[in-house]
Every structure is written in C-alpha cells, then in structure tokens.
Amino acid sequence: MKYNFDEIVNRRNTYSMKWDGGEFIKKMGLTSRYDEETLPLFTADMDLPVPQPLIEALHKTVDHRIFGYSVFPNEYYEAIQHWFKKRHNWDIKTEEIIYSPGTVHAVNIAVRAFTEPGDGIIIQRPVYPPFTRAIESNGRNVRNNALICDENGHYSIDFADFEAKAKEENTKLFILCNPHNPTGRVFGAEELQKLSDICSENGVIIIADEIHGDLVRINQTFLPIAKVAESTDHIITFTAINKTFNVAGLHCTNVIISNSNLRTKFIKELGMHLASPFTISALIAVYNEGEEWLEQLKEYIDGTMEWVVNFLAERMPKVKTRIPEGTYLMWLDFSGYGISPEEVHDRIYNKANVILEDGSMFGEEGLVYQRICLPSPRPIIKEAFERIAKEFEDLK
Ligand SMILES: Cc1ncc(COP(=O)(O)O)c(C=O)c1O
C-alpha cells in the first residue's frame, strides 16, 4: 500500500500534547505564546498516520468490546524477536524481554535499581533532558561526558574524558543515547565497542536507550550495542515501538537484559506492569506487518531533511545544520546571526509562532541551537520554515 504522508490530519481536539496542550506547554516553559495559529514542532511524535495493519489490529481490539487485564501472549515476544532478528540481526531470548510502560519510566527504574544516592551516572550532553532529571531527582550525580562538535557540526565522543569519568569513584551507570537525541549521531561499531569495553573494565553498567534505532537515514545502518559488544553482561537495552510507529500514546517499551542478576534487580524495582490489550495488539501488528510503512516513512523523512537543508542554504544560510545519521530531528545552529539565544527564541516562538525546543534544554552545550521535529506533513514543515525565515530576513 502507498501511504500519503503529505496529507494533513487535523490533530486538534484529540488530546494531542502538541496541538491541544497550550497551557501544559506554557507551564513546561517551552513557550509563552500558544494559539490557534501556532505550529508545534517540538515533542518527538509524528503528525503522520500509522501503518494500516496497526489500525486494523486496533479496530479488532475495539470491536471485541471488553478491555480487561491482559497477559503477554507468545506472539508478543515472537513479534519482538522477529523484528530485531530481521532488522538488526539481533537474537533476543524471550526471558530477556521485560515490558515497561515507557522509556523514561524505565530509565528512572534503572537509576534506582543499579545505583545508590550519591553515585555518579555518565550522560553525553547535549542530550535528551529527562536523563538529567532521572539522575538528579533520584539524588544521583551527573557525570557529563560532553560530545565534541567539529566545525561541520559532526559530533564525536571524547573517549579520554569518558574513561576518566568511568574510573571516578562511585560512577556506576552510563546512559547511552543511540541514535543520539538531539544530535542525530548513530554511533559506529568501533565507538560502541570502545564504550562497552571501558564500562566493562570499570564496573559501569550501560543503559542503552535505542528507541530511535529504526529511524536512521536510508544509507545508514544502526547497530545495537548489545550486538557489537564483546559481552552483554553489563548492557541493558531499551527498545520501543513508540518512536518508530508513532504510538507514544500506547506506552510500549521493551527492556532487554541478558544478565539474569541485573534482570532480577530491574524487575524488583519495576514491579508488575501489565499492558493494555491495545498495546499488545499494536506491537504484534507493527513488528509483524509495519515494515512496508516504515520504509516509506524513512524515504519521506529523508526527503524532508533534504528540503530543509536546501531551504536553509538559500534563505537562511547563517543557520548551520547537517542531515543527521538517525532520528527524525534536526539540530539547528543559530550562532551565525550573532544575536542572543533569547532573541532567537523570541523571533521563532513569539513572532513566527512556531514552537521548537531551545537547545539550552539539552545542556549548556546546546545554547545556540534549536531542535526541530520533522515527521509532519511537508506542507507544515514548509510553512514553519517560511515563517521563521521571514522573522530573520532583517539579519541577512
Ligand atoms: C531518547 C529518548 N528516550 C525516551 C523518550 C521518551 O520515551 P517514552 O515516551 O517511552 O518515555 C524519547 C522521546 O522523545 C527520546 O527521544
């Protein structure tokens, strides 16, 4: 089936955080302006309809008319195993799979399961802000192994600093984000092996948040760290259908832990969580029948990114960016305008009436950046960039 991702589906009055969440978004501090004309391109969900087999599976669940407690059938585990074997050549055993109603929830559980108050946890800023919150709100300490950005906007790992931080007393955990949000880096085999080796040598457990792993550019390959590491004894991987198939509202994360001691600790902290019948039928549908849709989606997002790069080169050449290896996010460097981050914010959020995410939310390394989420119909993206360009015209 051919999907039409240019179609604009009105999300207003559907409880959408982006399209209905004005007061909530203001409270979060993202913006002070939100009205009917606002274009919200911030949080990482898609304004695009999901695969047809998923819609049919959910209809079937609704038509049954009873929504009681559910158990995970064998097909649930088999669908996960099938997907990761086929897409990433990764063999996952049934007993290694643990359901969690969300990834951020699972990060918090891992922090509490594997560290004590006062312990150090490595993250690589600029990075997804809930990592910092999970560390600090649980009384642990951030050890920031900031990524290094070269003059072309390419990010790499400072391994000397990483090793020093791994060796620091009380460093117990490393939260890896791969593909990396917001920079879009997809780390290669050598980088992942090195990270794994350093952690293994220093008794540091790795939490690998790989929930953007299915969303890489068509010419890129994603490697799960558990596939390339010498041993997976110290590796815990978070996978999810929420980003890949635009079902964040169904709350479906699967945590993969091969080390049975770590698995026991994690499960103890997690407690019992059952999924809804909608979540279970959704996962089975997308992992068994969602591939055709995903391939078309990837092509569409690649096309949008190319459009953005060309638009910026022509209309806003002072904004530096690059097509990321993975994710559907772009990381835009506004420093070329020589104005303050506050003024950049004012022109985009208040004047152009577009909501992005201020780079400062990802750590001080992101101060001059804006993050944009691109999985929306291209006409919406085009309008957003037209509006933004107009507000920067006087600074050409
Ligand atoms: C790297 C990363 N982890 C976790 C999440 C949130 O996942 P969940 O909705 O499953 O908590 C996001 C959402 O943007 C993300 O980008």
Tab-separated table of N, CA and C in Angstrom, residues 218-356:
chain	number	residue	atom	x	y	z
A	218	ILE	N	18.263	6.306	5.036
A	218	ILE	CA	18.228	5.106	4.195
A	218	ILE	C	19.636	4.555	3.930
A	219	ASN	N	20.641	5.445	3.864
A	219	ASN	CA	22.004	4.956	3.595
A	219	ASN	C	22.795	4.655	4.874
A	220	GLN	N	22.125	4.600	6.008
A	220	GLN	CA	22.825	4.370	7.283
A	220	GLN	C	22.409	3.027	7.893
A	221	THR	N	23.287	2.487	8.735
A	221	THR	CA	22.970	1.235	9.438
A	221	THR	C	23.040	1.499	10.930
A	222	PHE	N	22.045	0.999	11.623
A	222	PHE	CA	22.054	1.128	13.081
A	222	PHE	C	22.545	-0.188	13.695
A	223	LEU	N	23.448	-0.087	14.655
A	223	LEU	CA	23.964	-1.282	15.340
A	223	LEU	C	23.591	-1.227	16.814
A	224	PRO	N	22.795	-2.179	17.294
A	224	PRO	CA	22.547	-2.214	18.746
A	224	PRO	C	23.872	-2.495	19.465
A	225	ILE	N	24.101	-1.810	20.576
A	225	ILE	CA	25.376	-2.013	21.278
A	225	ILE	C	25.513	-3.472	21.739
A	226	ALA	N	24.387	-4.100	22.073
A	226	ALA	CA	24.442	-5.496	22.537
A	226	ALA	C	24.916	-6.439	21.427
A	227	LYS	N	24.823	-5.995	20.179
A	227	LYS	CA	25.252	-6.814	19.041
A	227	LYS	C	26.753	-6.719	18.827
A	228	VAL	N	27.336	-5.581	19.154
A	228	VAL	CA	28.755	-5.384	18.825
A	228	VAL	C	29.679	-5.531	20.037
A	229	ALA	N	29.101	-5.513	21.235
A	229	ALA	CA	29.934	-5.604	22.441
A	229	ALA	C	30.448	-7.034	22.613
A	230	GLU	N	31.628	-7.143	23.220
A	230	GLU	CA	32.200	-8.473	23.444
A	230	GLU	C	31.328	-9.307	24.371
A	231	SER	N	30.794	-8.641	25.398
A	231	SER	CA	29.893	-9.327	26.333
A	231	SER	C	28.704	-8.404	26.603
A	232	THR	N	27.541	-9.011	26.882
A	232	THR	CA	26.367	-8.164	27.166
A	232	THR	C	26.013	-8.186	28.651
A	233	ASP	N	26.936	-8.713	29.447
A	233	ASP	CA	26.656	-8.844	30.889
A	233	ASP	C	26.356	-7.518	31.570
A	234	HIS	N	26.913	-6.439	31.026
A	234	HIS	CA	26.749	-5.116	31.657
A	234	HIS	C	25.856	-4.210	30.822
A	235	ILE	N	25.089	-4.807	29.893
A	235	ILE	CA	24.313	-3.964	28.968
A	235	ILE	C	22.813	-4.211	29.106
A	236	ILE	N	22.084	-3.095	29.207
A	236	ILE	CA	20.618	-3.134	29.278
A	236	ILE	C	20.125	-2.256	28.133
A	237	THR	N	19.254	-2.801	27.309
A	237	THR	CA	18.830	-2.031	26.126
A	237	THR	C	17.346	-1.698	26.204
A	238	PHE	N	17.032	-0.446	25.892
A	238	PHE	CA	15.626	-0.036	25.813
A	238	PHE	C	15.221	0.031	24.343
A	239	THR	N	14.191	-0.720	24.006
A	239	THR	CA	13.632	-0.667	22.658
A	239	THR	C	12.174	-0.233	22.798
A	240	ALA	N	11.596	0.261	21.713
A	240	ALA	CA	10.190	0.688	21.821
A	240	ALA	C	9.559	0.784	20.445
A	241	ILE	N	8.245	0.658	20.419
A	241	ILE	CA	7.531	0.902	19.160
A	241	ILE	C	7.072	2.355	19.080
A	242	ASN	N	7.240	3.092	20.177
A	242	ASN	CA	6.600	4.415	20.241
A	242	ASN	C	7.131	5.414	19.218
A	243	LYS	N	8.472	5.489	19.045
A	243	LYS	CA	9.014	6.434	18.046
A	243	LYS	C	8.819	5.861	16.648
A	244	THR	N	9.218	4.604	16.466
A	244	THR	CA	9.232	4.010	15.124
A	244	THR	C	7.870	4.106	14.442
A	245	PHE	N	6.815	3.800	15.196
A	245	PHE	CA	5.492	3.675	14.572
A	245	PHE	C	4.500	4.736	15.057
A	246	ASN	N	4.988	5.760	15.708
A	246	ASN	CA	4.140	6.864	16.151
A	246	ASN	C	3.016	6.402	17.081
A	247	VAL	N	3.384	5.631	18.089
A	247	VAL	CA	2.387	5.167	19.050
A	247	VAL	C	2.834	5.473	20.478
A	248	ALA	N	3.424	6.664	20.678
A	248	ALA	CA	3.898	7.024	22.025
A	248	ALA	C	2.762	6.949	23.037
A	249	GLY	N	1.539	7.248	22.578
A	249	GLY	CA	0.391	7.227	23.484
A	249	GLY	C	-0.012	5.825	23.919
A	250	LEU	N	0.586	4.800	23.334
A	250	LEU	CA	0.249	3.427	23.754
A	250	LEU	C	1.227	2.875	24.793
A	251	HIS	N	2.293	3.631	25.070
A	251	HIS	CA	3.207	3.297	26.174
A	251	HIS	C	3.760	1.885	26.089
A	252	CYS	N	4.633	1.680	25.162
A	252	CYS	CA	5.166	0.322	24.994
A	252	CYS	C	6.676	0.330	24.786
A	253	THR	N	7.386	0.072	25.857
A	253	THR	CA	8.850	-0.050	25.813
A	253	THR	C	9.199	-1.477	26.214
A	254	ASN	N	10.194	-2.033	25.574
A	254	ASN	CA	10.675	-3.357	25.983
A	254	ASN	C	12.138	-3.257	26.344
A	255	VAL	N	12.447	-3.729	27.536
A	255	VAL	CA	13.799	-3.643	28.064
A	255	VAL	C	14.430	-5.028	27.889
A	256	ILE	N	15.632	-5.045	27.313
A	256	ILE	CA	16.297	-6.319	27.041
A	256	ILE	C	17.492	-6.444	27.989
A	257	ILE	N	17.461	-7.481	28.836
A	257	ILE	CA	18.562	-7.682	29.795
A	257	ILE	C	18.981	-9.146	29.735
A	258	SER	N	20.221	-9.389	29.324
A	258	SER	CA	20.676	-10.795	29.218
A	258	SER	C	21.236	-11.311	30.547
A	259	ASN	N	21.771	-10.425	31.371
A	259	ASN	CA	22.364	-10.838	32.653
A	259	ASN	C	21.231	-11.056	33.673
A	260	SER	N	21.108	-12.295	34.144
A	260	SER	CA	19.927	-12.614	34.969
A	260	SER	C	19.946	-11.880	36.316
A	261	ASN	N	21.141	-11.586	36.845
A	261	ASN	CA	21.183	-10.844	38.125
A	261	ASN	C	20.654	-9.422	37.937
A	262	LEU	N	21.106	-8.802	36.853
A	262	LEU	CA	20.635	-7.432	36.586
A	262	LEU	C	19.134	-7.447	36.296
A	263	ARG	N	18.703	-8.499	35.596
A	263	ARG	CA	17.278	-8.600	35.254
A	263	ARG	C	16.437	-8.686	36.528
A	264	THR	N	16.876	-9.483	37.465
A	264	THR	CA	16.139	-9.643	38.719
A	264	THR	C	16.046	-8.314	39.457
A	265	LYS	N	17.176	-7.604	39.506
A	265	LYS	CA	17.183	-6.299	40.206
A	265	LYS	C	16.229	-5.319	39.531
A	266	PHE	N	16.274	-5.300	38.196
A	266	PHE	CA	15.436	-4.360	37.447
A	266	PHE	C	13.956	-4.674	37.677
A	267	ILE	N	13.612	-5.959	37.595
A	267	ILE	CA	12.200	-6.362	37.739
A	267	ILE	C	11.702	-6.029	39.146
A	268	LYS	N	12.582	-6.214	40.120
A	268	LYS	CA	12.193	-5.932	41.511
A	268	LYS	C	11.833	-4.445	41.675
A	269	GLU	N	12.639	-3.590	41.072
A	269	GLU	CA	12.384	-2.150	41.185
A	269	GLU	C	11.169	-1.732	40.347
A	270	LEU	N	10.980	-2.425	39.224
A	270	LEU	CA	9.898	-2.068	38.293
A	270	LEU	C	8.528	-2.425	38.858
A	271	GLY	N	8.446	-3.547	39.536
A	271	GLY	CA	7.140	-4.033	39.984
A	271	GLY	C	6.379	-4.626	38.817
A	272	MET	N	5.128	-5.020	39.056
A	272	MET	CA	4.385	-5.668	37.983
A	272	MET	C	3.655	-4.624	37.135
A	273	HIS	N	3.866	-4.679	35.839
A	273	HIS	CA	3.145	-3.792	34.927
A	273	HIS	C	2.518	-4.618	33.827
A	274	LEU	N	1.218	-4.502	33.674
A	274	LEU	CA	0.546	-5.166	32.564
A	274	LEU	C	0.292	-4.124	31.484
A	275	ALA	N	0.264	-4.593	30.244
A	275	ALA	CA	-0.036	-3.667	29.142
A	275	ALA	C	-1.515	-3.760	28.817
A	276	SER	N	-2.029	-2.752	28.124
A	276	SER	CA	-3.428	-2.804	27.711
A	276	SER	C	-3.542	-3.710	26.478
A	277	PRO	N	-4.742	-4.227	26.213
A	277	PRO	CA	-4.892	-5.048	25.001
A	277	PRO	C	-4.568	-4.259	23.735
A	278	PHE	N	-4.736	-2.921	23.798
A	278	PHE	CA	-4.400	-2.103	22.631
A	278	PHE	C	-2.886	-2.123	22.382
A	279	THR	N	-2.137	-2.021	23.468
A	279	THR	CA	-0.677	-2.009	23.350
A	279	THR	C	-0.178	-3.336	22.792
A	280	ILE	N	-0.732	-4.420	23.323
A	280	ILE	CA	-0.272	-5.750	22.894
A	280	ILE	C	-0.602	-5.981	21.415
A	281	SER	N	-1.833	-5.685	21.040
A	281	SER	CA	-2.187	-5.935	19.632
A	281	SER	C	-1.423	-4.978	18.710
A	282	ALA	N	-1.135	-3.767	19.207
A	282	ALA	CA	-0.375	-2.815	18.381
A	282	ALA	C	1.030	-3.336	18.117
A	283	LEU	N	1.694	-3.794	19.166
A	283	LEU	CA	3.071	-4.262	18.976
A	283	LEU	C	3.121	-5.433	17.999
A	284	ILE	N	2.206	-6.364	18.162
A	284	ILE	CA	2.208	-7.527	17.267
A	284	ILE	C	1.986	-7.081	15.814
A	285	ALA	N	1.072	-6.145	15.632
A	285	ALA	CA	0.769	-5.692	14.265
A	285	ALA	C	1.965	-4.971	13.640
A	286	VAL	N	2.566	-4.039	14.377
A	286	VAL	CA	3.622	-3.238	13.725
A	286	VAL	C	4.903	-4.037	13.502
A	287	TYR	N	5.271	-4.876	14.480
A	287	TYR	CA	6.507	-5.627	14.278
A	287	TYR	C	6.339	-6.730	13.224
A	288	ASN	N	5.131	-7.235	13.041
A	288	ASN	CA	4.936	-8.265	12.012
A	288	ASN	C	4.595	-7.676	10.649
A	289	GLU	N	3.933	-6.504	10.650
A	289	GLU	CA	3.401	-6.032	9.360
A	289	GLU	C	3.667	-4.549	9.083
A	290	GLY	N	4.532	-3.933	9.872
A	290	GLY	CA	4.717	-2.485	9.730
A	290	GLY	C	5.908	-2.069	8.871
A	291	GLU	N	6.621	-3.045	8.341
A	291	GLU	CA	7.883	-2.727	7.670
A	291	GLU	C	7.696	-1.895	6.394
A	292	GLU	N	6.679	-2.247	5.635
A	292	GLU	CA	6.441	-1.536	4.369
A	292	GLU	C	6.212	-0.036	4.650
A	293	TRP	N	5.401	0.229	5.660
A	293	TRP	CA	5.115	1.612	6.066
A	293	TRP	C	6.403	2.315	6.496
A	294	LEU	N	7.213	1.617	7.307
A	294	LEU	CA	8.431	2.234	7.834
A	294	LEU	C	9.387	2.619	6.707
A	295	GLU	N	9.515	1.762	5.720
A	295	GLU	CA	10.423	2.078	4.606
A	295	GLU	C	9.951	3.336	3.876
A	296	GLN	N	8.630	3.453	3.693
A	296	GLN	CA	8.094	4.655	3.021
A	296	GLN	C	8.288	5.894	3.894
A	297	LEU	N	8.088	5.709	5.197
A	297	LEU	CA	8.266	6.831	6.121
A	297	LEU	C	9.709	7.341	6.087
A	298	LYS	N	10.656	6.404	6.109
A	298	LYS	CA	12.071	6.801	6.111
A	298	LYS	C	12.409	7.611	4.861
A	299	GLU	N	11.874	7.160	3.745
A	299	GLU	CA	12.111	7.891	2.497
A	299	GLU	C	11.532	9.308	2.590
A	300	TYR	N	10.344	9.403	3.184
A	300	TYR	CA	9.674	10.705	3.305
A	300	TYR	C	10.492	11.643	4.208
A	301	ILE	N	10.954	11.102	5.331
A	301	ILE	CA	11.727	11.948	6.264
A	301	ILE	C	13.058	12.362	5.626
A	302	ASP	N	13.695	11.446	4.932
A	302	ASP	CA	14.943	11.802	4.238
A	302	ASP	C	14.679	12.948	3.255
A	303	GLY	N	13.556	12.869	2.560
A	303	GLY	CA	13.196	13.906	1.589
A	303	GLY	C	12.952	15.243	2.281
A	304	THR	N	12.288	15.192	3.428
A	304	THR	CA	12.033	16.436	4.170
A	304	THR	C	13.359	17.057	4.621
A	305	MET	N	14.256	16.227	5.089
A	305	MET	CA	15.548	16.759	5.563
A	305	MET	C	16.320	17.414	4.422
A	306	GLU	N	16.254	16.800	3.271
A	306	GLU	CA	16.929	17.394	2.108
A	306	GLU	C	16.309	18.742	1.770
A	307	TRP	N	14.982	18.788	1.856
A	307	TRP	CA	14.292	20.053	1.594
A	307	TRP	C	14.762	21.116	2.593
A	308	VAL	N	14.864	20.739	3.868
A	308	VAL	CA	15.271	21.707	4.907
A	308	VAL	C	16.674	22.245	4.616
A	309	VAL	N	17.587	21.347	4.291
A	309	VAL	CA	18.965	21.768	4.033
A	309	VAL	C	19.008	22.741	2.855
A	310	ASN	N	18.255	22.437	1.801
A	310	ASN	CA	18.248	23.326	0.631
A	310	ASN	C	17.606	24.666	0.957
A	311	PHE	N	16.513	24.619	1.729
A	311	PHE	CA	15.821	25.858	2.106
A	311	PHE	C	16.763	26.754	2.916
A	312	LEU	N	17.436	26.149	3.886
A	312	LEU	CA	18.320	26.945	4.739
A	312	LEU	C	19.479	27.521	3.930
A	313	ALA	N	20.037	26.726	3.046
A	313	ALA	CA	21.169	27.213	2.234
A	313	ALA	C	20.741	28.444	1.442
A	314	GLU	N	19.515	28.417	0.952
A	314	GLU	CA	19.059	29.509	0.108
A	314	GLU	C	18.546	30.704	0.908
A	315	ARG	N	17.756	30.424	1.939
A	315	ARG	CA	17.034	31.512	2.614
A	315	ARG	C	17.628	31.904	3.969
A	316	MET	N	18.290	30.976	4.637
A	316	MET	CA	18.848	31.296	5.956
A	316	MET	C	20.252	30.694	6.059
A	317	PRO	N	21.174	31.127	5.186
A	317	PRO	CA	22.491	30.475	5.151
A	317	PRO	C	23.293	30.621	6.444
A	318	LYS	N	22.846	31.520	7.325
A	318	LYS	CA	23.572	31.659	8.601
A	318	LYS	C	23.227	30.552	9.587
A	319	VAL	N	22.160	29.802	9.305
A	319	VAL	CA	21.824	28.659	10.177
A	319	VAL	C	22.633	27.464	9.692
A	320	LYS	N	23.434	26.918	10.620
A	320	LYS	CA	24.246	25.750	10.236
A	320	LYS	C	23.536	24.478	10.685
A	321	THR	N	23.500	23.502	9.803
A	321	THR	CA	22.952	22.207	10.190
A	321	THR	C	23.541	21.148	9.283
A	322	ARG	N	23.221	19.885	9.554
A	322	ARG	CA	23.604	18.796	8.668
A	322	ARG	C	22.532	17.725	8.763
A	323	ILE	N	22.431	16.927	7.748
A	323	ILE	CA	21.453	15.842	7.803
A	323	ILE	C	21.971	14.813	8.807
A	324	PRO	N	21.183	14.535	9.852
A	324	PRO	CA	21.671	13.608	10.869
A	324	PRO	C	21.662	12.162	10.357
A	325	GLU	N	22.507	11.336	10.938
A	325	GLU	CA	22.549	9.915	10.530
A	325	GLU	C	21.271	9.183	10.948
A	326	GLY	N	20.700	9.616	12.068
A	326	GLY	CA	19.495	8.961	12.565
A	326	GLY	C	18.573	9.945	13.251
A	327	THR	N	17.416	9.457	13.678
A	327	THR	CA	16.316	10.211	14.298
A	327	THR	C	15.566	11.026	13.239
A	328	TYR	N	14.403	11.566	13.649
A	328	TYR	CA	13.701	12.470	12.738
A	328	TYR	C	13.809	13.914	13.220
A	329	LEU	N	14.907	14.182	13.913
A	329	LEU	CA	15.149	15.503	14.475
A	329	LEU	C	16.237	16.212	13.692
A	330	MET	N	16.178	17.541	13.672
A	330	MET	CA	17.347	18.281	13.172
A	330	MET	C	17.771	19.296	14.223
A	331	TRP	N	19.055	19.534	14.244
A	331	TRP	CA	19.714	20.334	15.277
A	331	TRP	C	20.293	21.544	14.562
A	332	LEU	N	19.668	22.694	14.820
A	332	LEU	CA	19.967	23.886	14.022
A	332	LEU	C	20.794	24.879	14.835
A	333	ASP	N	21.932	25.264	14.302
A	333	ASP	CA	22.849	26.172	14.988
A	333	ASP	C	22.597	27.611	14.499
A	334	PHE	N	22.086	28.447	15.404
A	334	PHE	CA	21.733	29.835	15.049
A	334	PHE	C	22.831	30.826	15.403
A	335	SER	N	24.010	30.354	15.804
A	335	SER	CA	25.033	31.283	16.299
A	335	SER	C	25.490	32.263	15.212
A	336	GLY	N	25.328	31.876	13.940
A	336	GLY	CA	25.778	32.735	12.836
A	336	GLY	C	25.110	34.102	12.814
A	337	TYR	N	23.970	34.241	13.461
A	337	TYR	CA	23.288	35.543	13.459
A	337	TYR	C	23.892	36.533	14.457
A	338	GLY	N	24.667	36.023	15.392
A	338	GLY	CA	25.294	36.911	16.368
A	338	GLY	C	24.310	37.577	17.317
A	339	ILE	N	23.137	36.982	17.500
A	339	ILE	CA	22.170	37.531	18.469
A	339	ILE	C	22.029	36.538	19.620
A	340	SER	N	21.421	36.991	20.708
A	340	SER	CA	21.354	36.129	21.890
A	340	SER	C	20.361	34.986	21.666
A	341	PRO	N	20.527	33.875	22.397
A	341	PRO	CA	19.566	32.777	22.316
A	341	PRO	C	18.145	33.248	22.643
A	342	GLU	N	18.047	34.246	23.536
A	342	GLU	CA	16.718	34.765	23.907
A	342	GLU	C	16.070	35.448	22.704
A	343	GLU	N	16.898	36.165	21.933
A	343	GLU	CA	16.324	36.839	20.766
A	343	GLU	C	15.957	35.833	19.675
A	344	VAL	N	16.774	34.805	19.516
A	344	VAL	CA	16.439	33.734	18.561
A	344	VAL	C	15.091	33.134	18.974
A	345	HIS	N	14.953	32.852	20.259
A	345	HIS	CA	13.705	32.281	20.780
A	345	HIS	C	12.532	33.202	20.466
A	346	ASP	N	12.713	34.483	20.773
A	346	ASP	CA	11.618	35.441	20.580
A	346	ASP	C	11.166	35.481	19.117
A	347	ARG	N	12.123	35.491	18.203
A	347	ARG	CA	11.764	35.568	16.779
A	347	ARG	C	11.030	34.299	16.329
A	348	ILE	N	11.445	33.141	16.832
A	348	ILE	CA	10.819	31.886	16.368
A	348	ILE	C	9.485	31.641	17.078
A	349	TYR	N	9.499	31.716	18.417
A	349	TYR	CA	8.332	31.275	19.192
A	349	TYR	C	7.253	32.348	19.259
A	350	ASN	N	7.684	33.605	19.458
A	350	ASN	CA	6.686	34.666	19.634
A	350	ASN	C	6.275	35.306	18.315
A	351	LYS	N	7.273	35.542	17.450
A	351	LYS	CA	6.942	36.266	16.203
A	351	LYS	C	6.499	35.291	15.105
A	352	ALA	N	7.303	34.268	14.831
A	352	ALA	CA	6.918	33.309	13.769
A	352	ALA	C	5.796	32.381	14.267
A	353	ASN	N	5.644	32.303	15.566
A	353	ASN	CA	4.615	31.447	16.183
A	353	ASN	C	4.822	29.961	15.853
A	354	VAL	N	6.083	29.550	15.953
A	354	VAL	CA	6.455	28.147	15.760
A	354	VAL	C	7.122	27.691	17.052
A	355	ILE	N	6.746	26.517	17.543
A	355	ILE	CA	7.397	26.014	18.759
A	355	ILE	C	8.403	24.932	18.382
A	356	LEU	N	9.663	25.190	18.713
A	356	LEU	CA	10.720	24.185	18.549
A	356	LEU	C	11.149	23.805	19.970
